[in-house]
Every structure is written in C-alpha cells, then in structure tokens.
Amino acid sequence: MNKIWLSSPHMGGTEMSYMQEAYDSNWIAPLGPNVTAFEEALEKYVKEEAVVACLASGTSALHLALIMAGVTSGDTVLCQSFTFSASANPIRYQGANPVFIDSEITTWNMCPIALEEAIKDQIVQGKKPKAIIVVHLYGMPAKIAKICAIANEYDIILIEDAAEALGSTYKGKKCGTFGDFGILSFNGNKIITTSGGGALVCKNEESKKRAIYLATQARDVAAHFQHSEIGYNYRMSNVLAGIGRGQMEVLDKHIGLRRANQQFYKKVFSEVPGVTVFEEPNTAYFSNHWLSSITIDKAKTGFSREDLRLSLWEDIIESRPLWKPMHLQPVFKNCEYYGEQIAETLFENGLCLPSGSNLTEEDRMRIENSIRKLF
C-alpha cells in the first residue's frame, strides 16, 4: 500500500508557470518579481495594514523578530511550552533565556493566567521579560485578546508564532496580525508550501525594511561591501517564491479541505466514548485545522494514543503524538516553567491524524477502517 502521510505538499497547478518566469528572466536570486508579488499577495490576504517580508524559513523570521525586539544575551523571553522546538530555539540563538508557559485546555495554547504569573514573578526577580512568544498550535487561535492585553499592560513585545495558522482567525482578524510581529511558515508540511520558506509579518514598512536589511547580510548603503551590524542570509529565493504565488491561489481551498478532514474525524469518533476531536471553543475562533488532532482517555476507550498510532502504522498510515512540551526537552531541562500539567497531559494522550488537503476518499476509507480495528 502507498503511505498516507500526516501532511504532504499539495500543488495547485500554476506554481510551475511562476517558477518558469524566474528561469526565463534569469531571476535566480534571493530577490525578484516573484518575491515581491508573493509578499504583496500575503499582505492582501492577512490585511490589517500588515506588511510582509518573505524569508528562508519561519525559524529565521522568528529569529529576526527577536533581534528587532531588542532581545540580547541574558534577557528573558517567555515562550509557550507546548509547541515545536523552532518556537524556542531562536531564543538561544540570541543568548537569551527561555521561560516556558503552560497551556490552557480549550485552545491548547498559552495560558494567560500562567503567563501573567510568570511576568510578575520574573519582575520580582529583577528579570522583566523582553518578549513573549505565543503559538497558534495546529491552526487553533490562542486566547489572543487576553494575551495581547497582558503584553500591553506590562509593556512587553508580543511575537505570534502563526507558522501553523495561516488563514486562521479570531473574531475575523487573521492570526499573525495581533502582536508586534507575526511568523508564518511555508515548510513542506504546512497549509501552503514553498518547499522551505517563511515570512515575518510587521506593523509598518520601516520594520519590514529593517528585517530585509538584516536578512541580506546587513549591508550598508555603499558601492563597496560594508557592514556595521551582524547580518544573516535569510531572504527567500525568487524561485521558491514562485511556488508561493501559485499556492496562494489555492490557499482558501486547502483550508476548506483541511477543515473537512476535521469533520471527517468528528464523524468517525462520534460514537467512541473517550476520544475528543480538537475543535474551536466558540464561534469567535476559526481554525484552519492544519492538523486534525484528538485526545484519548484510555480508561474509557480501552486503547491508548500509542495503540492507535501503531495500529495506523501497521496499515502504512502516518500519525504522530502531539508536541512534546519544551520544558520536558533535554536541551531545555534547566529552564524555568510556569503552569500545571496541561501540556504534559496533552502530550501523553494526544495524537495528530493524517490531515493533508490532498487526502482522497480512498485514503479516508483506509484511515477509518484502520481506526475501527481498535473498537
């Protein structure tokens, strides 16, 4: 049997024409018409007067956001614990100290109560945080209004990691546009892809120009090569941006297909006590459902997250446990953590299911049959 992937790339059909333009015009460089047009398409999509700089990855976008937030060696940065390591690694790039925050159960994202507790405690210790990194996990918007209010009250830069949440909204406003900076990712497994790639969402043109300056080796204005600051090779290729232009044409379609997958799993598990399909807490939240995820109460189901994962794998179907929290990772074992055990419990009991926008009816039938073997 062919492998059913967790989330594989899904082309729309026009990507090659934009890439061909790059070849025909010899714009094989980290700048060019495709990069400009892709940025403009993203800006039109996210609205909110946001401006976008296309970069080599979501991780590079987060790194630049921390630099532009003034984070330096020894600073404290508050970061959601329940996330992928790319949300936290750039903190270390800057020599800063990550302090991890637990999740809350409704959105699985940063808990505002634990966040404020951490801020107050860090201030008492004389270590006022320099930035907050909140993540919209699996496409689900965080409790962003409360988190924005806390960031504003304590005058702390807010960075939204919306790598998994392009197209998701809270009260109609796109994720990635609430904070001082937003992060998007176009990795191969994301809702749209440029193979690799990412973007930094900024509030104004000045910030965008600063990001591009840093992303192109911080070259001073001069005929010769002169540098007054440390720079990075983080700009997106014009060839890859061509893929992005084509992908933007099918973004909303792909979101609809991902959301349909989530409804499929709700139906499959509708009569299975102990399995909860992750969904929006109310109508203010709109998730792109990048990955459809479930939690399993073994006491009610008789099978665990791992039992289901292995059953699916026997049929060559990929699924994965939810993210292992950062405060449990060996690389961050000495970092402070605020909260309870929400993130840990989700990791122990949660599973991400195949969610590609290119799943066929035959794929879904195979997935359903494999799941039903356990109950």
mmCIF file of C-alpha atoms in Angstrom:
data_model
loop_
_atom_site.group_PDB
_atom_site.id
_atom_site.type_symbol
_atom_site.label_atom_id
_atom_site.label_comp_id
_atom_site.label_asym_id
_atom_site.label_seq_id
_atom_site.Cartn_x
_atom_site.Cartn_y
_atom_site.Cartn_z
ATOM 1 C CA MET A 1 0.000 0.000 0.000
ATOM 2 C CA ASN A 2 1.070 3.565 -0.593
ATOM 3 C CA LYS A 3 1.926 5.507 2.541
ATOM 4 C CA ILE A 4 -0.665 8.003 3.745
ATOM 5 C CA TRP A 5 1.314 10.953 5.059
ATOM 6 C CA LEU A 6 0.445 13.137 8.010
ATOM 7 C CA SER A 7 0.581 16.319 5.913
ATOM 8 C CA SER A 8 2.197 16.304 2.490
ATOM 9 C CA PRO A 9 2.653 19.106 -0.062
ATOM 10 C CA HIS A 10 -0.314 19.764 -2.342
ATOM 11 C CA MET A 11 0.294 21.702 -5.529
ATOM 12 C CA GLY A 12 -2.413 23.766 -7.179
ATOM 13 C CA GLY A 13 -1.168 23.592 -10.781
ATOM 14 C CA THR A 14 0.072 27.109 -11.537
ATOM 15 C CA GLU A 15 3.250 27.028 -9.461
ATOM 16 C CA MET A 16 5.403 25.854 -12.374
ATOM 17 C CA SER A 17 4.451 28.832 -14.541
ATOM 18 C CA TYR A 18 5.730 31.286 -11.920
ATOM 19 C CA MET A 19 8.912 29.254 -11.466
ATOM 20 C CA GLN A 20 9.372 29.233 -15.239
ATOM 21 C CA GLU A 21 9.134 33.019 -15.208
ATOM 22 C CA ALA A 22 12.059 33.096 -12.793
ATOM 23 C CA TYR A 23 14.124 30.860 -15.074
ATOM 24 C CA ASP A 24 13.187 32.691 -18.264
ATOM 25 C CA SER A 25 14.021 36.096 -16.765
ATOM 26 C CA ASN A 26 17.155 34.768 -15.021
ATOM 27 C CA TRP A 27 15.898 35.937 -11.606
ATOM 28 C CA ILE A 28 17.600 33.036 -9.808
ATOM 29 C CA ALA A 29 18.387 35.019 -6.692
ATOM 30 C CA PRO A 30 17.075 35.870 -3.215
ATOM 31 C CA LEU A 31 15.093 38.782 -4.652
ATOM 32 C CA GLY A 32 12.993 39.399 -7.736
ATOM 33 C CA PRO A 33 9.454 39.752 -9.106
ATOM 34 C CA ASN A 34 8.143 36.547 -7.520
ATOM 35 C CA VAL A 35 9.347 37.559 -4.057
ATOM 36 C CA THR A 36 7.705 40.971 -4.391
ATOM 37 C CA ALA A 37 4.455 39.519 -5.757
ATOM 38 C CA PHE A 38 4.306 36.812 -3.071
ATOM 39 C CA GLU A 39 4.741 39.422 -0.353
ATOM 40 C CA GLU A 40 2.003 41.537 -1.888
ATOM 41 C CA ALA A 41 -0.351 38.542 -2.056
ATOM 42 C CA LEU A 42 0.289 37.739 1.593
ATOM 43 C CA GLU A 43 -0.236 41.357 2.621
ATOM 44 C CA LYS A 44 -3.547 41.450 0.769
ATOM 45 C CA TYR A 45 -4.583 38.192 2.419
ATOM 46 C CA VAL A 46 -3.750 38.984 6.049
ATOM 47 C CA LYS A 47 -4.913 42.638 5.702
ATOM 48 C CA GLU A 48 -4.841 44.710 8.938
ATOM 49 C CA GLU A 49 -2.339 47.088 7.306
ATOM 50 C CA ALA A 50 0.326 44.444 7.861
ATOM 51 C CA VAL A 51 3.455 44.276 5.716
ATOM 52 C CA VAL A 52 5.299 41.050 4.996
ATOM 53 C CA ALA A 53 8.933 40.119 4.385
ATOM 54 C CA CYS A 54 9.469 36.695 2.796
ATOM 55 C CA LEU A 55 12.359 34.770 4.304
ATOM 56 C CA ALA A 56 14.142 31.433 4.183
ATOM 57 C CA SER A 57 12.069 29.853 6.959
ATOM 58 C CA GLY A 58 9.665 30.508 9.792
ATOM 59 C CA THR A 59 12.562 29.977 12.174
ATOM 60 C CA SER A 60 14.581 32.750 10.528
ATOM 61 C CA ALA A 61 11.535 35.026 10.759
ATOM 62 C CA LEU A 62 11.270 34.355 14.494
ATOM 63 C CA HIS A 63 14.993 34.956 14.936
ATOM 64 C CA LEU A 64 14.732 38.346 13.217
ATOM 65 C CA ALA A 65 11.666 39.221 15.304
ATOM 66 C CA LEU A 66 13.679 38.627 18.478
ATOM 67 C CA ILE A 67 16.550 40.748 17.169
ATOM 68 C CA MET A 68 14.159 43.559 16.267
ATOM 69 C CA ALA A 69 12.548 43.238 19.700
ATOM 70 C CA GLY A 70 15.952 44.024 21.194
ATOM 71 C CA VAL A 71 16.496 40.589 22.740
ATOM 72 C CA THR A 72 20.151 40.072 23.623
ATOM 73 C CA SER A 73 22.322 37.836 25.775
ATOM 74 C CA GLY A 74 20.947 37.263 29.262
ATOM 75 C CA ASP A 75 17.447 38.557 28.503
ATOM 76 C CA THR A 76 14.328 36.610 29.454
ATOM 77 C CA VAL A 77 11.797 35.543 26.817
ATOM 78 C CA LEU A 78 8.500 33.894 27.756
ATOM 79 C CA CYS A 79 7.582 31.095 25.353
ATOM 80 C CA GLN A 80 4.724 28.653 25.039
ATOM 81 C CA SER A 81 5.947 25.244 26.164
ATOM 82 C CA PHE A 82 3.521 23.156 24.116
ATOM 83 C CA THR A 83 4.978 23.713 20.650
ATOM 84 C CA PHE A 84 7.650 22.605 18.197
ATOM 85 C CA SER A 85 11.256 23.404 19.124
ATOM 86 C CA ALA A 86 11.554 26.035 16.370
ATOM 87 C CA SER A 87 9.442 28.339 18.567
ATOM 88 C CA ALA A 88 12.107 28.257 21.274
ATOM 89 C CA ASN A 89 15.455 27.662 19.569
ATOM 90 C CA PRO A 90 15.904 31.251 18.290
ATOM 91 C CA ILE A 91 15.769 32.476 21.891
ATOM 92 C CA ARG A 92 19.006 30.593 22.437
ATOM 93 C CA TYR A 93 20.447 31.940 19.178
ATOM 94 C CA GLN A 94 20.366 35.341 20.893
ATOM 95 C CA GLY A 95 21.918 34.001 24.096
ATOM 96 C CA ALA A 96 18.655 34.736 25.923
ATOM 97 C CA ASN A 97 16.887 32.572 28.491
ATOM 98 C CA PRO A 98 13.580 30.905 27.593
ATOM 99 C CA VAL A 99 10.989 30.677 30.348
ATOM 100 C CA PHE A 100 8.221 28.269 29.420
ATOM 101 C CA ILE A 101 4.492 28.753 29.945
ATOM 102 C CA ASP A 102 1.856 26.010 30.209
ATOM 103 C CA SER A 103 -1.230 25.779 28.002
ATOM 104 C CA GLU A 104 -4.917 26.031 28.803
ATOM 105 C CA ILE A 105 -7.281 23.223 27.871
ATOM 106 C CA THR A 106 -9.666 24.955 25.441
ATOM 107 C CA THR A 107 -7.236 26.101 22.727
ATOM 108 C CA TRP A 108 -4.164 24.099 23.851
ATOM 109 C CA ASN A 109 -2.207 27.357 23.636
ATOM 110 C CA MET A 110 -0.523 29.685 26.126
ATOM 111 C CA CYS A 111 -2.439 30.051 29.383
ATOM 112 C CA PRO A 112 -2.992 33.767 30.152
ATOM 113 C CA ILE A 113 -3.129 33.050 33.898
ATOM 114 C CA ALA A 114 0.235 31.261 33.899
ATOM 115 C CA LEU A 115 1.649 33.957 31.614
ATOM 116 C CA GLU A 116 0.792 36.778 33.999
ATOM 117 C CA GLU A 117 2.062 34.778 36.971
ATOM 118 C CA ALA A 118 5.392 34.323 35.174
ATOM 119 C CA ILE A 119 5.669 38.029 34.303
ATOM 120 C CA LYS A 120 5.024 39.115 37.882
ATOM 121 C CA ASP A 121 7.473 36.599 39.290
ATOM 122 C CA GLN A 122 10.197 37.458 36.772
ATOM 123 C CA ILE A 123 9.794 41.172 37.551
ATOM 124 C CA VAL A 124 10.164 40.448 41.278
ATOM 125 C CA GLN A 125 13.403 38.637 40.428
ATOM 126 C CA GLY A 126 14.598 41.703 38.508
ATOM 127 C CA LYS A 127 14.263 39.970 35.145
ATOM 128 C CA LYS A 128 11.431 41.712 33.330
ATOM 129 C CA PRO A 129 10.783 39.681 30.160
ATOM 130 C CA LYS A 130 11.865 41.247 26.882
ATOM 131 C CA ALA A 131 9.363 39.379 24.692
ATOM 132 C CA ILE A 132 6.518 36.864 24.682
ATOM 133 C CA ILE A 133 6.194 34.122 22.040
ATOM 134 C CA VAL A 134 2.654 32.784 21.751
ATOM 135 C CA VAL A 135 1.844 29.964 19.315
ATOM 136 C CA HIS A 136 -1.398 29.255 17.430
ATOM 137 C CA LEU A 137 -0.977 25.490 17.628
ATOM 138 C CA TYR A 138 -2.293 23.193 14.880
ATOM 139 C CA GLY A 139 -4.035 26.242 13.422
ATOM 140 C CA MET A 140 -6.085 26.998 16.539
ATOM 141 C CA PRO A 141 -6.013 30.667 17.582
ATOM 142 C CA ALA A 142 -4.762 31.229 21.127
ATOM 143 C CA LYS A 143 -6.661 33.328 23.649
ATOM 144 C CA ILE A 144 -5.019 36.186 21.853
ATOM 145 C CA ALA A 145 -7.169 39.066 23.143
ATOM 146 C CA LYS A 146 -6.250 38.264 26.748
ATOM 147 C CA ILE A 147 -2.592 37.704 25.878
ATOM 148 C CA CYS A 148 -2.414 41.000 23.970
ATOM 149 C CA ALA A 149 -3.941 42.794 26.960
ATOM 150 C CA ILE A 150 -1.313 41.308 29.287
ATOM 151 C CA ALA A 151 1.542 42.189 26.925
ATOM 152 C CA ASN A 152 0.254 45.762 26.685
ATOM 153 C CA GLU A 153 -0.213 46.099 30.442
ATOM 154 C CA TYR A 154 3.375 45.107 31.161
ATOM 155 C CA ASP A 155 4.814 46.734 28.019
ATOM 156 C CA ILE A 156 6.343 43.553 26.589
ATOM 157 C CA ILE A 157 6.860 42.842 22.878
ATOM 158 C CA LEU A 158 4.443 40.154 21.630
ATOM 159 C CA ILE A 159 5.520 37.769 18.870
ATOM 160 C CA GLU A 160 2.887 35.490 17.329
ATOM 161 C CA ASP A 161 4.141 32.180 16.013
ATOM 162 C CA ALA A 162 1.448 31.601 13.392
ATOM 163 C CA ALA A 163 3.565 29.083 11.469
ATOM 164 C CA GLU A 164 0.703 26.586 11.586
ATOM 165 C CA ALA A 165 -2.137 29.103 11.420
ATOM 166 C CA LEU A 166 -2.149 30.894 8.064
ATOM 167 C CA GLY A 167 -5.816 31.666 7.393
ATOM 168 C CA SER A 168 -6.979 31.101 10.966
ATOM 169 C CA THR A 169 -8.821 33.993 12.612
ATOM 170 C CA TYR A 170 -10.017 35.292 15.946
ATOM 171 C CA LYS A 171 -13.146 37.442 15.632
ATOM 172 C CA GLY A 172 -12.445 37.750 11.924
ATOM 173 C CA LYS A 173 -8.868 39.013 12.293
ATOM 174 C CA LYS A 174 -6.064 36.891 10.868
ATOM 175 C CA CYS A 175 -3.619 35.164 13.184
ATOM 176 C CA GLY A 176 -0.172 36.724 12.927
ATOM 177 C CA THR A 177 -1.517 40.293 12.902
ATOM 178 C CA PHE A 178 -2.303 40.803 16.599
ATOM 179 C CA GLY A 179 1.204 41.067 18.019
ATOM 180 C CA ASP A 180 4.153 43.339 17.293
ATOM 181 C CA PHE A 181 5.452 40.658 14.912
ATOM 182 C CA GLY A 182 3.924 37.582 13.319
ATOM 183 C CA ILE A 183 5.618 34.457 11.992
ATOM 184 C CA LEU A 184 4.450 32.362 9.026
ATOM 185 C CA SER A 185 5.914 29.127 7.690
ATOM 186 C CA PHE A 186 5.811 27.572 4.228
ATOM 187 C CA ASN A 187 7.600 24.352 5.142
ATOM 188 C CA GLY A 188 6.714 21.267 3.094
ATOM 189 C CA ASN A 189 4.082 20.089 5.568
ATOM 190 C CA LYS A 190 2.267 23.417 6.035
ATOM 191 C CA ILE A 191 -1.104 24.514 4.671
ATOM 192 C CA ILE A 192 0.704 26.025 1.680
ATOM 193 C CA THR A 193 4.358 25.461 0.910
ATOM 194 C CA THR A 194 7.336 26.893 -0.928
ATOM 195 C CA SER A 195 9.337 23.750 -0.088
ATOM 196 C CA GLY A 196 11.118 25.708 2.618
ATOM 197 C CA GLY A 197 10.422 29.306 3.467
ATOM 198 C CA GLY A 198 8.649 31.598 5.863
ATOM 199 C CA ALA A 199 7.643 35.196 6.408
ATOM 200 C CA LEU A 200 7.777 37.931 9.011
ATOM 201 C CA VAL A 201 4.596 39.964 9.446
ATOM 202 C CA CYS A 202 5.395 43.533 10.521
ATOM 203 C CA LYS A 203 3.315 46.523 11.579
ATOM 204 C CA ASN A 204 4.926 49.040 9.220
ATOM 205 C CA GLU A 205 7.255 49.486 6.265
ATOM 206 C CA GLU A 206 10.103 50.648 8.482
ATOM 207 C CA SER A 207 10.120 47.303 10.318
ATOM 208 C CA LYS A 208 9.887 45.378 7.053
ATOM 209 C CA LYS A 209 12.871 47.267 5.595
ATOM 210 C CA ARG A 210 14.836 46.593 8.765
ATOM 211 C CA ALA A 211 14.018 42.870 8.536
ATOM 212 C CA ILE A 212 15.097 42.681 4.891
ATOM 213 C CA TYR A 213 18.302 44.596 5.691
ATOM 214 C CA LEU A 214 19.189 42.062 8.417
ATOM 215 C CA ALA A 215 18.139 39.152 6.191
ATOM 216 C CA THR A 216 20.519 40.233 3.405
ATOM 217 C CA GLN A 217 23.724 40.343 5.457
ATOM 218 C CA ALA A 218 23.083 43.839 6.884
ATOM 219 C CA ARG A 219 24.848 45.535 4.023
ATOM 220 C CA ASP A 220 25.295 49.305 4.416
ATOM 221 C CA VAL A 221 24.401 51.692 1.604
ATOM 222 C CA ALA A 222 27.698 51.915 -0.261
ATOM 223 C CA ALA A 223 29.230 50.939 -3.588
ATOM 224 C CA HIS A 224 31.558 48.553 -1.790
ATOM 225 C CA PHE A 225 30.587 45.885 0.744
ATOM 226 C CA GLN A 226 30.419 47.489 4.167
ATOM 227 C CA HIS A 227 28.730 46.164 7.281
ATOM 228 C CA SER A 228 28.039 47.964 10.551
ATOM 229 C CA GLU A 229 25.914 45.177 12.046
ATOM 230 C CA ILE A 230 25.852 41.390 12.029
ATOM 231 C CA GLY A 231 23.593 40.196 9.210
ATOM 232 C CA TYR A 232 22.067 36.919 8.060
ATOM 233 C CA ASN A 233 21.412 35.069 4.817
ATOM 234 C CA TYR A 234 17.680 34.756 5.416
ATOM 235 C CA ARG A 235 15.954 36.122 2.278
ATOM 236 C CA MET A 236 13.609 33.903 0.251
ATOM 237 C CA SER A 237 14.641 32.703 -3.206
ATOM 238 C CA ASN A 238 12.773 34.138 -6.186
ATOM 239 C CA VAL A 239 12.321 30.570 -7.475
ATOM 240 C CA LEU A 240 10.659 29.342 -4.276
ATOM 241 C CA ALA A 241 8.553 32.489 -4.110
ATOM 242 C CA GLY A 242 7.133 31.420 -7.473
ATOM 243 C CA ILE A 243 5.774 28.290 -5.809
ATOM 244 C CA GLY A 244 4.287 30.523 -3.127
ATOM 245 C CA ARG A 245 2.466 32.653 -5.703
ATOM 246 C CA GLY A 246 0.787 29.571 -7.118
ATOM 247 C CA GLN A 247 -0.024 28.232 -3.653
ATOM 248 C CA MET A 248 -1.761 31.474 -2.676
ATOM 249 C CA GLU A 249 -4.273 30.790 -5.450
ATOM 250 C CA VAL A 250 -5.427 27.615 -3.668
ATOM 251 C CA LEU A 251 -4.939 28.644 -0.023
ATOM 252 C CA ASP A 252 -8.614 29.078 0.850
ATOM 253 C CA LYS A 253 -9.468 25.858 -0.984
ATOM 254 C CA HIS A 254 -6.821 23.989 1.012
ATOM 255 C CA ILE A 255 -8.177 25.430 4.257
ATOM 256 C CA GLY A 256 -11.643 24.181 3.324
ATOM 257 C CA LEU A 257 -10.278 20.698 2.631
ATOM 258 C CA ARG A 258 -8.373 20.612 5.939
ATOM 259 C CA ARG A 259 -11.484 21.680 7.811
ATOM 260 C CA ALA A 260 -13.418 18.935 6.019
ATOM 261 C CA ASN A 261 -10.858 16.405 7.310
ATOM 262 C CA GLN A 262 -11.563 17.559 10.859
ATOM 263 C CA GLN A 263 -15.292 16.996 10.282
ATOM 264 C CA PHE A 264 -14.498 13.536 8.919
ATOM 265 C CA TYR A 265 -12.716 12.616 12.154
ATOM 266 C CA LYS A 266 -15.558 14.020 14.241
ATOM 267 C CA LYS A 267 -17.885 11.639 12.423
ATOM 268 C CA VAL A 268 -15.541 8.657 12.776
ATOM 269 C CA PHE A 269 -15.176 9.167 16.527
ATOM 270 C CA SER A 270 -18.715 10.395 17.218
ATOM 271 C CA GLU A 271 -19.739 7.139 18.889
ATOM 272 C CA VAL A 272 -16.447 6.396 20.629
ATOM 273 C CA PRO A 273 -16.547 7.435 24.314
ATOM 274 C CA GLY A 274 -13.190 8.741 25.483
ATOM 275 C CA VAL A 275 -11.991 10.225 22.172
ATOM 276 C CA THR A 276 -12.229 14.009 21.813
ATOM 277 C CA VAL A 277 -11.584 15.695 18.473
ATOM 278 C CA PHE A 278 -9.884 19.088 18.876
ATOM 279 C CA GLU A 279 -12.184 21.917 17.809
ATOM 280 C CA GLU A 280 -12.856 25.622 18.295
ATOM 281 C CA PRO A 281 -14.183 26.611 21.746
ATOM 282 C CA ASN A 282 -16.750 29.003 20.219
ATOM 283 C CA THR A 283 -17.597 30.917 17.049
ATOM 284 C CA ALA A 284 -15.046 33.679 17.747
ATOM 285 C CA TYR A 285 -12.369 31.154 16.786
ATOM 286 C CA PHE A 286 -11.784 29.915 13.235
ATOM 287 C CA SER A 287 -9.060 27.287 12.828
ATOM 288 C CA ASN A 288 -7.589 26.205 9.527
ATOM 289 C CA HIS A 289 -7.261 22.762 11.194
ATOM 290 C CA TRP A 290 -3.804 22.353 9.744
ATOM 291 C CA LEU A 291 -3.585 19.085 11.637
ATOM 292 C CA SER A 292 -6.668 17.309 12.946
ATOM 293 C CA SER A 293 -5.869 16.097 16.440
ATOM 294 C CA ILE A 294 -7.529 14.033 19.136
ATOM 295 C CA THR A 295 -7.070 13.184 22.789
ATOM 296 C CA ILE A 296 -7.735 9.692 24.116
ATOM 297 C CA ASP A 297 -8.943 8.730 27.588
ATOM 298 C CA LYS A 298 -7.711 5.133 27.819
ATOM 299 C CA ALA A 299 -9.920 4.422 30.834
ATOM 300 C CA LYS A 300 -12.948 4.928 28.584
ATOM 301 C CA THR A 301 -11.663 3.695 25.225
ATOM 302 C CA GLY A 302 -9.628 0.683 26.300
ATOM 303 C CA PHE A 303 -6.812 1.772 23.988
ATOM 304 C CA SER A 304 -4.134 4.433 24.251
ATOM 305 C CA ARG A 305 -2.730 7.066 21.945
ATOM 306 C CA GLU A 306 0.176 4.733 21.207
ATOM 307 C CA ASP A 307 -2.137 1.782 20.469
ATOM 308 C CA LEU A 308 -3.910 3.851 17.824
ATOM 309 C CA ARG A 309 -0.681 5.221 16.369
ATOM 310 C CA LEU A 310 0.759 1.718 15.955
ATOM 311 C CA SER A 311 -2.482 0.375 14.514
ATOM 312 C CA LEU A 312 -2.436 3.074 11.869
ATOM 313 C CA TRP A 313 1.232 2.445 11.149
ATOM 314 C CA GLU A 314 0.523 -1.244 10.504
ATOM 315 C CA ASP A 315 -1.542 -0.011 7.573
ATOM 316 C CA ILE A 316 1.212 2.413 6.443
ATOM 317 C CA ILE A 317 -0.668 5.440 7.749
ATOM 318 C CA GLU A 318 1.377 8.158 9.430
ATOM 319 C CA SER A 319 0.199 9.777 12.658
ATOM 320 C CA ARG A 320 2.195 11.464 15.397
ATOM 321 C CA PRO A 321 1.929 12.264 19.097
ATOM 322 C CA LEU A 322 1.200 15.880 19.942
ATOM 323 C CA TRP A 323 4.260 18.080 20.513
ATOM 324 C CA LYS A 324 6.410 17.143 23.460
ATOM 325 C CA PRO A 325 6.474 20.266 25.673
ATOM 326 C CA MET A 326 9.667 22.287 25.619
ATOM 327 C CA HIS A 327 10.093 22.191 29.395
ATOM 328 C CA LEU A 328 10.393 18.383 29.104
ATOM 329 C CA GLN A 329 13.035 18.519 26.361
ATOM 330 C CA PRO A 330 16.604 17.612 27.409
ATOM 331 C CA VAL A 331 18.015 20.717 25.707
ATOM 332 C CA PHE A 332 15.824 22.978 27.899
ATOM 333 C CA LYS A 333 15.902 20.925 31.104
ATOM 334 C CA ASN A 334 17.290 23.790 33.232
ATOM 335 C CA CYS A 335 14.744 26.393 32.103
ATOM 336 C CA GLU A 336 12.023 27.799 34.331
ATOM 337 C CA TYR A 337 8.421 26.741 33.799
ATOM 338 C CA TYR A 338 5.104 28.195 34.948
ATOM 339 C CA GLY A 339 1.822 26.354 34.977
ATOM 340 C CA GLU A 340 0.425 22.963 35.837
ATOM 341 C CA GLN A 341 0.414 19.808 33.698
ATOM 342 C CA ILE A 342 -1.936 20.673 30.852
ATOM 343 C CA ALA A 343 0.777 20.457 28.183
ATOM 344 C CA GLU A 344 2.150 17.227 29.647
ATOM 345 C CA THR A 345 -1.272 15.585 29.699
ATOM 346 C CA LEU A 346 -1.964 16.609 26.123
ATOM 347 C CA PHE A 347 1.352 15.126 25.029
ATOM 348 C CA GLU A 348 0.651 11.860 26.833
ATOM 349 C CA ASN A 349 -2.858 11.411 25.449
ATOM 350 C CA GLY A 350 -2.937 13.276 22.121
ATOM 351 C CA LEU A 351 -2.434 12.226 18.531
ATOM 352 C CA CYS A 352 -2.253 14.103 15.218
ATOM 353 C CA LEU A 353 -4.029 12.315 12.380
ATOM 354 C CA PRO A 354 -3.471 12.481 8.592
ATOM 355 C CA SER A 355 -4.715 15.904 7.538
ATOM 356 C CA GLY A 356 -3.395 16.706 4.078
ATOM 357 C CA SER A 357 -5.602 18.716 1.772
ATOM 358 C CA ASN A 358 -4.806 16.052 -0.848
ATOM 359 C CA LEU A 359 -6.369 13.111 1.025
ATOM 360 C CA THR A 360 -8.625 11.081 -1.271
ATOM 361 C CA GLU A 361 -11.845 9.271 -0.419
ATOM 362 C CA GLU A 362 -9.885 6.031 -0.678
ATOM 363 C CA ASP A 363 -7.352 7.404 1.824
ATOM 364 C CA ARG A 364 -10.097 8.334 4.268
ATOM 365 C CA MET A 365 -11.666 4.898 3.920
ATOM 366 C CA ARG A 366 -8.327 3.264 4.722
ATOM 367 C CA ILE A 367 -7.881 5.550 7.726
ATOM 368 C CA GLU A 368 -11.387 4.859 9.043
ATOM 369 C CA ASN A 369 -11.024 1.100 8.641
ATOM 370 C CA SER A 370 -7.696 1.149 10.445
ATOM 371 C CA ILE A 371 -9.137 3.172 13.313
ATOM 372 C CA ARG A 372 -12.177 0.927 13.653
ATOM 373 C CA LYS A 373 -9.982 -2.119 14.203
ATOM 374 C CA LEU A 374 -9.499 -0.874 17.764
ATOM 375 C CA PHE A 375 -13.168 -0.502 18.752
#
